[in-house]
Amino acid sequence: MLTDRQLLILQVIVDDFIRSAQPVGSRSLSKKEEISFSSATIRNEMADLEELGYIEKTHTSSGRVPSEKGYRYYVDHLLSPQALNKQDISIIQSIFAERIFEFEKIIQKSAKILSELTNYTSIVLGPAASFNKLKRIQIIPLNKESAVAIFVTDSGHVENRTFYLPPSVDASDLEKTVNILNERLTGVALEDLNDKIYKEVAMLLRQHIRNYDLMMHTIADSLKMPVNEKLFFGGKTNMLSQPEFHDISKIRDLLQMIDHEEWIYPLIKNDSAGINVKIGRENNNSAMENCSLITATYSVGAESLGTIAILGPTRMEYSRVISLLQFLSNDLTSVLTKLYQKY
Amino acid sequence: MLTDRQLLILQVIVDDFIRSAQPVGSRSLSKKEEISFSSATIRNEMADLEELGYIEKTHTSSGRVPSEKGYRYYVDHLLSPQALNKQDISIIQSIFAERIFEFEKIIQKSAKILSELTNYTSIVLGPAASFNKLKRIQIIPLNKESAVAIFVTDSGHVENRTFYLPPSVDASDLEKTVNILNERLTGVALEDLNDKIYKEVAMLLRQHIRNYDLMMHTIADSLKMPVNEKLFFGGKTNMLSQPEFHDISKIRDLLQMIDHEEWIYPLIKNDSAGINVKIGRENNNSAMENCSLITATYSVGAESLGTIAILGPTRMEYSRVISLLQFLSNDLTSVLTKLYQKY
DNA sequence: TGTTAGCACTCATCGAAGTCGAGTGCTAAT
DNA sequence: ATTAGCACTCGACTTCGATGAGTGCTAACA
């Protein structure tokens, strides 16, 4: 495999390029403290590294730039885990300074602060509400034709759906229905509601309500709409300041992708727990060619709840970003766990 | 004032520049059908128009470009009201094709379609919920320390607030409170709730509930957070395709502004009813220097409810955009009026 | 045998100089 | 009042050479 000296050179090249965004030449490398051999030697080593695919030239006589493979190796083996400085830590902790009612607020603030600390774009996937347990259902008729159903979970999350009332249903039917639903469904996870309604509640409704099936379908239907995890962004325009995005068409592709939430989900979801780094084309997305995405999950107990992510150029400060995400996701997890534990 | 010939020339210049984004020269003008005099004559007239401030040169020997004053005059006096084509009309009407429960859906779809039809950025200010009437309040305790208050309006809009319970309050207190609130506040506009609570409900609560004041403040406080009208956007990245925004720094300013909702409100609010056109610096915003903003209000009956707007370059297809907004706002108004009339 | 100095070569970047063409303003003739 | 004609301007584009940071290769060296 690679010799120690090659590793050293690779590391310094990546570090330098991350800092300067300029191709790194042998002469400037040889002047670095860490490096004690001549530029000619470095040139030889660099030729080898290039042949192995870790670095590239932008043109025949240019300095070297890390390739995706180079970044990959750097992230996997050469990253010097960098301690966060105290200021960063206190800024992150300020997220939790206020008394907290709603995750959304925390999540939103997290996204904002992450993007400000890094100058990259942050993406935060809000906590999945789907396994929250139902606390209470209310149905409030608006007029003869429609009513709004309100679902409150044990975590204080509120979902509501407006639906048309079947013509035959009257107020007392509604009341009975609500009672039955509350009796049977309290404590059930949102994602299981639909199932449970058909399996357990249908029978009961049949006994008490005329036209129970219409009613039931209506309610069950209104629950089918996914309780989608919300996405929050911070620093959407930060990428505009990155030198690799001087090209308008690249910017456009990227911003277009950011503005389509449905395209973001597949990027940041279904990663394994913990920190994940996807570099350039590893994201399987043409708009992300020059971008890396670092994700971290946060959780309650063992259950992974959501994701925080940083989107930056491949030339990203991996070490710092990873530390930040690590730290924030830990904090999120512990705060949320404390919060959930109450219920 | 301006002679007919000058008006003609101004109009053709603006039309041509809107189409081509290129400065318009005397020679190319003289070749137009509408124009029957020579390029030299046009040059003389253009010199006059320039002196009067309606057109500008980009450099000494360039063609002419409309100034803000020129656009203003064009919009105020020269605009040929353009009939919408049938396709546009049917696309707009597709917004209302589905059965409608929630304004938000309509509004969102409106924003999307407006931006697609125009290739500019659309901004839609959702209907103000503040004058909706309260239909029902529910308070649902989550645990010993906190509860969530739910406010349902006659239009089916649901607001919820989580709050800490004063320690001395128990379940029966809550129930009584809710009853009193519902009795007294049903039918009151959201914006009047806070007032009404202190003026009318306080007394009643005092009679029935221990520590009524703590409870009351808590609830009233939770209502103080503004029931903010939501903003919806369409085509945020469309401006990236406009040739006047080849400059990254301009783009950044603009996109940054679009991403700060709080900066958008002052731009599109407190305009008089109907169509409003703000050109360039009329928007009082440095990021909008090369942009125009066209807004239209939609309403229920006489009450103006919200705003739809198109943000484009000053070189915008004023005629078409105005027609589109006019048409859509009319449709929105009539659909919403029908909807509201029910209650 | 690994390291290094030296050298020829490559290529992006920059500025100067030149050409082209679309445009203008002005003047004089119609 | 209109227009043809002409000198002039200036941005856009091209060419050219100089500069300098970088490379690869070779030969000398420890």
XYZ file of C-alpha atoms (C1' of nucleotides) in Angstrom:
746
model
C 0.000 0.000 0.000
C 0.988 3.596 0.404
C 4.189 4.427 2.196
C 4.193 6.685 5.214
C 5.740 9.416 3.155
C 3.026 9.166 0.545
C 0.396 9.344 3.230
C 2.040 12.403 4.673
C 2.106 14.070 1.291
C -1.483 13.144 0.551
C -2.571 14.518 3.869
C -0.735 17.781 3.422
C -2.081 18.194 -0.082
C -5.654 17.686 1.071
C -5.239 19.964 4.051
C -3.672 22.649 1.952
C -6.224 22.432 -0.801
C -9.084 22.549 1.675
C -7.617 25.736 3.039
C -6.634 27.504 -0.152
C -8.773 26.016 -2.916
C -5.638 26.223 -5.090
C -3.828 23.278 -6.684
C -0.830 22.339 -4.580
C 2.645 22.289 -6.146
C 5.735 20.406 -5.132
C 7.725 23.506 -4.334
C 5.217 24.973 -1.927
C 4.848 21.568 -0.304
C 8.583 21.254 0.257
C 8.516 24.462 2.251
C 6.077 23.113 4.804
C 7.374 22.331 8.259
C 6.123 18.771 8.216
C 8.094 18.038 5.102
C 11.818 17.522 5.081
C 12.595 16.357 1.590
C 13.026 18.175 -1.640
C 10.500 19.207 -4.222
C 11.954 16.711 -6.687
C 11.279 13.858 -4.304
C 7.801 15.146 -3.786
C 7.280 15.268 -7.509
C 8.180 11.626 -7.756
C 5.849 10.693 -4.942
C 3.101 12.790 -6.406
C 3.473 11.049 -9.733
C 2.915 7.768 -7.908
C -0.050 9.099 -5.963
C -1.559 10.318 -9.184
C -1.071 6.983 -10.853
C -2.852 5.374 -7.909
C -5.723 7.796 -8.337
C -5.508 9.759 -5.125
C -4.676 13.091 -6.687
C -5.176 14.781 -10.035
C -3.857 17.598 -12.142
C -6.166 20.276 -13.500
C -3.893 20.600 -16.536
C -0.526 19.283 -17.635
C 1.636 21.619 -15.674
C -0.560 22.441 -12.731
C -0.215 21.480 -9.108
C -2.203 18.593 -7.710
C -5.737 18.451 -6.404
C -7.243 15.619 -4.360
C -9.475 13.238 -6.289
C -12.628 11.798 -4.791
C -10.637 8.699 -3.988
C -8.115 10.937 -2.285
C -10.748 12.594 -0.147
C -12.199 9.212 0.668
C -8.840 7.960 1.895
C -8.274 11.175 3.770
C -11.607 10.928 5.528
C -11.214 7.246 6.307
C -7.616 7.175 7.452
C -5.909 10.530 7.698
C -8.426 12.696 9.488
C -6.962 14.211 12.581
C -9.932 14.416 14.924
C -9.996 18.044 15.781
C -11.239 19.239 19.133
C -13.896 21.895 18.971
C -12.916 25.222 20.330
C -14.750 26.559 23.309
C -16.541 29.235 21.405
C -18.095 26.748 19.010
C -19.177 24.605 21.899
C -20.875 27.426 23.692
C -22.590 28.549 20.505
C -23.969 25.091 19.963
C -25.109 24.847 23.514
C -26.952 28.112 23.177
C -29.398 26.185 21.028
C -30.702 24.537 24.142
C -30.597 27.585 26.352
C -34.290 28.395 26.191
C -36.892 26.230 27.733
C -38.081 23.863 25.131
C -41.567 23.006 24.070
C -41.288 22.166 20.491
C -38.645 20.173 18.745
C -39.228 22.214 15.688
C -37.782 25.276 17.316
C -34.676 23.428 18.398
C -34.280 21.825 15.052
C -34.674 25.080 13.229
C -32.166 26.786 15.439
C -29.766 23.899 14.986
C -29.919 24.298 11.236
C -29.303 28.010 11.478
C -26.366 27.710 13.809
C -24.753 24.851 11.948
C -24.744 26.855 8.764
C -23.372 29.914 10.487
C -20.565 27.990 12.131
C -19.504 26.247 8.973
C -20.474 28.607 6.165
C -21.871 25.602 4.390
C -25.482 24.603 3.906
C -27.108 22.700 6.717
C -30.000 20.312 6.372
C -31.871 18.985 9.344
C -34.458 16.282 9.169
C -36.951 16.858 11.955
C -37.877 14.116 14.359
C -40.145 11.535 12.856
C -43.523 11.960 14.451
C -44.671 8.589 13.223
C -43.797 6.633 16.334
C -45.129 9.225 18.732
C -48.020 7.835 20.643
C -51.491 9.185 20.247
C -52.640 11.158 23.260
C -55.999 12.390 22.137
C -58.226 12.693 19.133
C -60.737 15.479 18.742
C -63.182 16.001 15.965
C -64.598 19.452 15.626
C -67.392 20.040 13.155
C -66.994 23.211 11.182
C -70.359 23.187 9.475
C -72.781 20.652 8.110
C -70.401 19.417 5.511
C -66.997 19.327 7.044
C -65.107 18.786 10.229
C -61.534 18.908 11.347
C -59.905 16.002 13.108
C -57.094 16.806 15.510
C -54.521 14.319 16.659
C -52.353 15.160 19.647
C -49.384 12.997 20.518
C -47.766 12.446 23.870
C -44.910 14.676 22.792
C -47.201 17.611 22.157
C -47.142 17.288 18.409
C -50.434 18.254 16.782
C -51.658 17.028 13.429
C -54.911 18.083 11.894
C -56.934 17.077 8.876
C -60.037 18.611 7.440
C -62.505 16.215 5.897
C -66.005 16.126 4.496
C -68.649 14.654 6.709
C -70.775 11.903 5.271
C -74.271 13.427 5.023
C -75.890 10.914 7.359
C -73.616 11.634 10.285
C -74.895 13.853 13.054
C -73.362 15.414 16.124
C -74.076 12.554 18.471
C -72.513 10.116 16.029
C -69.430 12.215 15.987
C -69.261 12.292 19.710
C -69.635 8.570 20.021
C -67.003 8.041 17.399
C -64.543 10.286 19.133
C -65.115 8.485 22.390
C -64.539 5.125 20.835
C -61.459 6.297 19.028
C -59.955 7.784 22.145
C -60.731 4.727 24.150
C -59.150 2.400 21.681
C -56.367 4.370 20.146
C -54.760 6.294 22.965
C -51.176 5.207 23.313
C -50.960 3.803 19.799
C -48.093 5.002 17.643
C -49.180 7.235 14.781
C -47.771 4.908 12.197
C -49.917 2.063 13.504
C -53.136 4.047 13.637
C -54.424 3.177 10.231
C -53.902 -0.501 10.812
C -55.469 -0.462 14.202
C -58.501 1.425 13.027
C -59.386 -1.252 10.565
C -58.517 -4.173 12.784
C -59.948 -3.145 16.121
C -62.052 -0.089 15.881
C -64.141 -1.013 12.897
C -66.082 -3.576 14.850
C -66.908 -1.267 17.673
C -68.005 1.470 15.371
C -70.309 -0.896 13.604
C -72.141 -1.579 16.804
C -72.724 2.036 17.668
C -72.858 4.151 14.598
C -75.031 4.127 11.534
C -72.964 4.276 8.406
C -69.903 3.608 10.475
C -67.940 2.527 7.460
C -68.148 5.816 5.623
C -67.049 7.636 8.718
C -64.284 5.238 9.407
C -62.892 5.325 5.930
C -62.970 9.063 6.013
C -60.988 9.231 9.190
C -58.598 6.484 8.292
C -58.062 8.102 4.925
C -57.250 11.394 6.487
C -54.552 9.621 8.419
C -52.988 8.052 5.425
C -51.297 11.227 4.362
C -47.843 10.667 5.643
C -46.892 12.456 8.779
C -43.862 13.601 6.967
C -40.719 14.535 8.728
C -40.022 18.128 8.040
C -36.825 19.382 6.562
C -35.110 22.512 7.777
C -32.335 24.337 6.046
C -29.741 26.828 7.054
C -27.481 28.887 4.851
C -29.018 27.878 1.570
C -27.037 30.569 -0.174
C -23.724 29.858 1.499
C -22.568 27.728 -1.410
C -22.633 30.828 -3.571
C -19.538 32.023 -1.740
C -17.525 28.908 -2.458
C -14.996 29.475 -5.215
C -15.770 26.167 -6.927
C -19.225 27.502 -7.656
C -18.306 30.501 -9.699
C -20.094 28.797 -12.516
C -23.739 29.824 -12.677
C -24.995 26.590 -14.124
C -23.485 24.540 -11.315
C -25.025 26.847 -8.768
C -28.360 26.576 -10.428
C -28.337 22.808 -10.414
C -27.409 22.777 -6.781
C -29.917 25.350 -5.602
C -32.636 23.725 -7.621
C -31.926 20.491 -5.904
C -31.958 22.142 -2.500
C -35.334 23.662 -3.251
C -36.867 20.292 -4.022
C -37.332 18.689 -0.673
C -38.375 15.421 -2.206
C -34.944 15.118 -3.773
C -33.245 15.700 -0.456
C -34.816 12.851 1.443
C -33.081 10.074 -0.466
C -29.784 11.850 0.031
C -29.877 12.074 3.772
C -32.090 9.173 4.733
C -31.457 5.484 5.212
C -27.916 5.980 6.258
C -26.709 3.935 9.132
C -26.602 5.535 12.544
C -23.725 7.806 13.452
C -21.628 9.930 11.142
C -21.745 9.313 7.405
C -19.633 11.016 4.802
C -20.578 10.945 1.137
C -18.118 12.480 -1.233
C -18.974 13.838 -4.675
C -20.417 11.204 -6.929
C -20.943 8.864 -4.025
C -24.146 10.835 -3.601
C -25.410 9.504 -6.918
C -26.624 12.882 -7.956
C -25.306 14.961 -10.770
C -25.947 18.257 -9.003
C -23.799 17.027 -6.138
C -20.744 16.286 -8.227
C -18.576 18.790 -6.468
C -20.243 18.438 -3.126
C -19.862 16.316 -0.072
C -22.593 15.537 2.371
C -21.902 14.690 5.975
C -24.789 13.349 7.985
C -25.272 12.421 11.603
C -28.278 10.852 13.215
C -29.801 11.824 16.517
C -31.987 9.569 18.515
C -33.967 8.840 21.607
C -32.595 5.864 23.395
C -31.924 3.312 20.723
C -34.423 4.698 18.251
C -32.876 6.891 15.612
C -35.102 9.923 15.242
C -33.748 12.239 12.620
C -30.706 13.490 10.814
C -28.559 16.575 10.787
C -26.399 17.156 7.751
C -23.939 19.545 6.238
C -23.696 20.034 2.523
C -20.462 21.599 1.328
C -18.011 21.427 -1.505
C -15.908 18.271 -1.729
C -13.191 20.601 -0.547
C -14.839 20.719 2.827
C -13.376 21.032 6.282
C -14.192 17.426 7.030
C -12.536 17.298 10.385
C -14.276 20.342 11.800
C -17.649 19.532 10.332
C -17.560 15.994 11.627
C -16.691 17.213 15.103
C -19.491 19.755 15.029
C -22.072 17.256 13.849
C -20.894 14.689 16.327
C -21.184 17.138 19.137
C -24.539 18.552 18.146
C -26.103 15.180 17.503
C -24.992 14.021 20.920
C -26.517 17.061 22.515
C -29.727 16.676 20.559
C -29.943 13.060 21.536
C -29.435 13.705 25.199
C -31.862 16.612 25.330
C -34.532 14.745 23.435
C -34.020 11.633 25.467
C -34.498 13.608 28.652
C -37.612 15.150 27.167
C -39.092 11.907 25.998
C -38.253 10.048 29.148
C -40.861 12.139 30.909
C -43.752 10.663 29.084
C -44.930 66.277 -23.025
C -43.819 63.496 -25.261
C -44.886 63.439 -28.865
C -46.708 60.461 -30.285
C -43.606 59.497 -32.156
C -41.516 59.558 -29.024
C -44.068 57.387 -27.266
C -44.003 54.932 -30.110
C -40.246 54.770 -30.001
C -40.193 54.371 -26.232
C -42.706 51.602 -26.426
C -40.845 49.719 -29.099
C -37.578 50.087 -27.227
C -39.069 48.688 -24.046
C -40.815 45.865 -25.856
C -37.704 44.949 -27.731
C -35.455 45.099 -24.718
C -37.848 42.990 -22.679
C -37.685 40.389 -25.387
C -34.011 40.419 -26.204
C -32.226 41.812 -23.132
C -29.974 43.630 -25.607
C -29.595 47.404 -25.901
C -31.701 48.644 -28.792
C -30.043 50.608 -31.593
C -31.521 53.073 -34.034
C -30.833 50.930 -37.062
C -32.595 47.849 -35.761
C -35.500 50.043 -34.676
C -35.855 51.564 -38.106
C -36.372 48.117 -39.560
C -39.415 47.379 -37.447
C -42.793 47.323 -39.102
C -44.311 49.880 -36.796
C -41.640 52.389 -37.639
C -41.573 54.297 -40.889
C -38.796 56.846 -40.438
C -35.097 56.605 -40.734
C -32.497 55.664 -38.213
C -31.212 59.234 -38.127
C -34.601 60.534 -37.094
C -34.774 57.851 -34.449
C -31.374 58.887 -33.185
C -32.617 62.415 -32.740
C -35.706 61.289 -30.905
C -33.707 58.924 -28.775
C -31.388 61.733 -27.799
C -34.423 63.660 -26.595
C -35.847 60.654 -24.753
C -32.512 60.168 -23.092
C -32.337 63.786 -22.037
C -35.788 63.414 -20.514
C -34.590 60.377 -18.586
C -36.676 57.651 -20.166
C -33.843 55.701 -21.701
C -30.130 55.253 -21.060
C -26.981 54.126 -22.762
C -24.816 51.436 -21.241
C -21.761 53.114 -22.746
C -21.086 55.978 -25.145
C -21.757 54.156 -28.346
C -24.243 51.559 -27.261
C -27.896 51.209 -28.035
C -30.499 52.399 -25.577
C -31.971 50.642 -22.596
C -35.082 51.721 -20.703
C -34.453 53.553 -17.448
C -36.591 52.989 -14.393
C -38.467 56.110 -15.342
C -38.957 54.619 -18.782
C -40.374 51.410 -17.387
C -42.576 53.413 -15.098
C -44.008 55.387 -18.014
C -44.367 52.210 -20.028
C -46.287 50.492 -17.269
C -48.477 53.493 -16.545
C -49.301 54.562 -20.075
C -48.058 52.320 -22.821
C -48.964 48.868 -21.630
C -51.088 47.050 -24.123
C -53.320 44.893 -21.953
C -52.647 41.491 -23.313
C -55.293 38.821 -23.292
C -54.237 35.568 -21.723
C -54.063 32.646 -24.035
C -56.352 29.740 -23.442
C -53.653 27.428 -22.296
C -52.562 29.768 -19.525
C -56.132 30.143 -18.413
C -56.728 26.445 -18.198
C -53.473 25.944 -16.336
C -54.452 28.523 -13.781
C -57.865 27.027 -13.408
C -56.336 23.639 -12.763
C -55.323 25.065 -9.398
C -58.891 24.862 -8.294
C -59.659 21.532 -9.892
C -59.411 19.437 -6.747
C -61.867 19.711 -3.967
C -60.508 22.180 -1.522
C -60.094 21.868 2.193
C -57.147 23.954 2.970
C -56.219 27.297 1.592
C -52.623 26.415 2.073
C -52.788 23.817 -0.638
C -54.349 26.237 -3.077
C -51.914 28.934 -2.191
C -48.950 26.644 -2.563
C -50.149 25.430 -5.903
C -50.747 28.988 -7.022
C -47.177 29.901 -6.232
C -45.859 26.914 -8.101
C -47.927 27.509 -11.187
C -47.281 31.226 -11.313
C -43.568 30.648 -11.314
C -43.829 27.989 -13.959
C -45.935 30.149 -16.231
C -43.686 33.164 -15.957
C -40.235 31.768 -15.277
C -39.907 34.381 -12.597
C -40.093 33.977 -8.860
C -43.516 33.959 -7.309
C -44.350 34.951 -3.779
C -47.697 34.294 -2.234
C -48.787 35.608 1.101
C -51.236 33.174 2.602
C -54.570 34.296 3.902
C -54.337 36.148 7.170
C -55.784 33.913 9.826
C -56.046 36.751 12.274
C -59.608 37.679 11.513
C -60.850 34.104 11.372
C -63.320 33.478 14.131
C -62.613 31.085 16.912
C -64.653 27.931 16.671
C -63.333 25.929 19.559
C -60.570 25.834 22.111
C -59.251 22.599 23.543
C -56.643 22.125 26.166
C -55.050 18.756 26.369
C -52.702 17.980 29.229
C -49.609 16.116 28.172
C -48.240 15.392 31.602
C -48.137 17.055 34.985
C -46.124 19.945 33.762
C -47.363 20.855 30.357
C -50.394 20.974 28.150
C -51.183 21.891 24.612
C -53.851 24.425 23.756
C -55.564 24.031 20.414
C -57.466 26.765 18.664
C -59.727 25.874 15.787
C -61.217 28.590 13.604
C -64.422 28.538 11.637
C -62.399 28.153 8.486
C -60.790 24.976 9.722
C -57.467 26.555 10.523
C -55.782 24.998 13.545
C -53.269 26.713 15.781
C -51.644 25.044 18.712
C -49.401 26.141 21.539
C -47.639 24.085 24.143
C -47.308 25.676 27.556
C -46.242 24.839 31.068
C -49.002 24.279 33.548
C -48.881 26.274 36.740
C -48.259 23.697 39.464
C -51.474 24.370 41.327
C -53.746 23.676 38.401
C -55.490 20.330 38.222
C -57.603 18.549 35.659
C -60.921 19.899 36.820
C -59.562 23.430 36.726
C -58.501 22.889 33.182
C -61.886 21.582 32.239
C -63.655 24.516 33.776
C -61.323 26.906 32.096
C -61.882 25.383 28.720
C -65.614 25.560 29.191
C -65.485 29.190 30.140
C -63.193 30.027 27.282
C -65.373 28.281 24.758
C -68.474 29.886 26.105
C -67.030 33.349 25.950
C -64.677 33.302 23.055
C -66.426 31.325 20.353
C -66.992 33.568 17.374
C -64.297 36.051 18.378
C -61.677 36.910 15.791
C -58.239 35.557 16.586
C -56.724 38.985 16.633
C -59.171 40.111 19.307
C -58.672 37.101 21.542
C -55.961 38.500 23.736
C -57.908 41.645 24.411
C -61.096 39.828 25.122
C -59.449 37.421 27.506
C -58.282 40.193 29.739
C -61.417 42.261 29.494
C -64.148 39.691 29.775
C -62.854 36.316 30.700
C -60.610 37.312 33.553
C -63.520 38.057 35.827
C -65.231 34.785 35.168
C -62.123 32.807 35.706
C -61.544 34.527 39.002
C -64.857 33.258 40.237
C -64.268 29.662 39.371
C -60.625 28.866 39.396
C -57.958 29.076 42.009
C -54.908 30.849 40.706
C -56.915 31.906 37.732
C -54.444 34.656 36.919
C -51.487 32.380 36.366
C -53.543 30.207 34.096
C -54.947 33.134 32.238
C -51.636 34.781 31.639
C -50.256 31.533 30.408
C -52.994 31.095 27.890
C -53.099 34.708 26.833
C -49.344 34.677 26.462
C -49.441 31.660 24.291
C -51.759 33.601 22.007
C -49.522 36.582 21.717
C -47.219 34.903 19.291
C -48.421 36.315 16.069
C -50.583 34.117 13.931
C -48.300 34.924 11.099
C -49.398 34.772 7.559
C -47.322 32.230 5.791
C -45.272 32.957 2.723
C -45.025 30.553 -0.146
C -42.548 30.716 -2.950
C -42.302 29.295 -6.397
C -39.321 29.233 -8.695
C -36.816 30.615 -6.247
C -34.025 29.740 -8.617
C -35.651 31.066 -11.747
C -33.791 34.353 -11.466
C -30.566 32.442 -12.000
C -31.554 32.035 -15.625
C -32.037 35.721 -16.250
C -29.141 37.212 -18.178
C -28.978 40.300 -15.963
C -27.975 38.057 -13.108
C -24.837 36.594 -14.540
C -23.046 38.314 -11.730
C -22.725 36.039 -8.721
C -22.785 38.794 -6.156
C -26.093 40.152 -7.422
C -27.565 36.702 -7.344
C -26.365 36.164 -3.842
C -27.909 39.364 -2.592
C -31.175 38.497 -4.199
C -31.350 34.899 -3.043
C -30.330 35.871 0.436
C -33.164 38.302 0.525
C -35.612 35.706 -0.734
C -34.503 33.341 1.993
C -35.261 35.849 4.712
C -38.999 35.854 4.979
C -38.977 38.741 7.388
C -37.460 40.919 4.673
C -40.161 39.953 2.216
C -43.133 41.065 4.242
C -42.413 44.780 4.000
C -41.957 44.415 0.270
C -45.286 42.873 -0.510
C -47.485 44.117 2.302
C -49.385 47.335 2.857
C -49.911 47.955 -0.775
C -53.285 49.169 -1.766
C -55.749 46.658 -3.132
C -55.506 45.568 -6.744
C -52.419 45.406 -8.902
C -49.269 47.195 -7.812
C -46.068 47.501 -9.765
C -42.822 48.472 -8.104
C -39.885 48.990 -10.372
C -36.260 48.719 -9.315
C -35.362 51.152 -6.611
C -38.989 51.890 -5.948
C -38.754 48.804 -3.784
C -36.342 50.582 -1.465
C -34.088 47.620 -1.277
C -30.588 47.350 -2.590
C -30.920 43.692 -3.513
C -33.899 44.584 -5.666
C -32.114 47.181 -7.750
C -32.579 45.301 -10.971
C -35.862 43.753 -10.053
C -39.488 44.629 -10.311
C -42.198 43.349 -8.078
C -45.779 43.070 -9.178
C -48.337 42.351 -6.513
C -52.047 41.673 -6.524
C -54.320 41.244 -3.554
C -57.018 38.668 -3.191
C -59.878 39.011 -0.819
C -63.111 37.755 0.582
C -65.867 40.214 -0.034
C -64.403 43.583 0.781
C -61.753 42.267 3.116
C -58.351 41.949 1.510
C -56.938 38.614 2.581
C -53.527 38.101 1.111
C -51.205 38.896 -1.720
C -49.802 37.145 -4.734
C -46.685 38.572 -6.272
C -44.174 38.064 -9.026
C -40.568 39.042 -8.631
C -38.656 39.410 -11.865
C -35.985 41.536 -13.460
C -36.936 45.123 -14.253
C -36.895 43.809 -17.792
C -40.036 41.858 -17.045
C -42.982 40.961 -19.216
C -45.177 43.449 -17.410
C -48.170 43.015 -19.591
C -48.343 39.260 -19.341
C -47.546 39.120 -15.652
C -50.151 41.704 -14.808
C -52.768 39.790 -16.746
C -51.845 36.564 -15.036
C -51.940 38.057 -11.572
C -55.170 39.850 -12.300
C -56.761 36.654 -13.467
C -55.489 34.478 -10.660
C -56.355 36.947 -7.946
C -59.876 37.179 -9.279
C -60.195 33.436 -9.253
C -58.762 33.170 -5.776
C -61.117 35.823 -4.537
C -64.171 34.201 -5.987
C -63.268 30.721 -4.786
C -62.441 31.901 -1.298
C -65.523 34.041 -1.125
C -67.654 31.078 -2.034
C -65.882 29.054 0.598
C -66.200 31.626 3.318
C -69.751 32.470 2.549
C -70.732 29.063 3.880
C -69.785 29.798 7.402
C 19.480 2.775 -4.148
C 17.015 6.617 -2.696
C 17.502 11.651 -2.984
C 18.256 15.905 -5.149
C 19.801 19.679 -8.397
C 19.208 21.162 -12.867
C 16.896 21.890 -17.032
C 13.614 21.829 -20.759
C 8.926 22.023 -21.348
C 3.786 23.123 -20.532
C 0.103 25.921 -19.697
C -2.942 29.347 -17.337
C -3.002 34.182 -16.648
C -2.338 38.822 -17.753
C -1.783 42.962 -20.409
C -0.988 45.297 -24.789
C -2.281 45.885 -29.386
C -5.198 45.342 -33.245
C -9.594 44.363 -35.699
C -14.483 44.379 -36.140
C -18.994 45.988 -35.886
C -22.841 48.049 -33.882
C -23.858 52.102 -32.321
C -23.778 57.327 -31.696
C -23.712 62.596 -32.670
C -23.315 66.048 -35.865
C -23.586 68.373 -40.259
C -25.227 69.395 -44.561
C -28.300 68.450 -48.234
C -33.100 67.482 -49.518
C -38.703 68.329 -40.597
C -36.188 64.460 -42.456
C -32.436 61.940 -43.923
C -27.843 60.541 -45.897
C -23.255 60.617 -44.820
C -19.312 60.542 -42.035
C -16.188 60.648 -38.162
C -15.935 58.824 -33.873
C -16.557 55.605 -29.665
C -16.414 51.581 -27.324
C -17.279 46.764 -26.146
C -16.185 42.170 -27.729
C -13.037 39.314 -29.597
C -8.494 37.786 -31.185
C -3.616 37.541 -31.235
C 0.788 37.855 -29.275
C 4.369 37.776 -26.039
C 5.917 37.785 -21.307
C 5.610 35.766 -16.814
C 5.639 32.317 -13.518
C 4.160 28.292 -11.232
C 4.257 23.911 -12.103
C 5.788 19.359 -14.214
C 8.808 15.209 -15.891
C 13.130 13.545 -16.771
C 18.038 12.914 -16.350
C 22.272 12.827 -14.274
C 24.971 13.457 -10.250
C 25.394 12.490 -5.460
C 25.522 10.309 -0.605
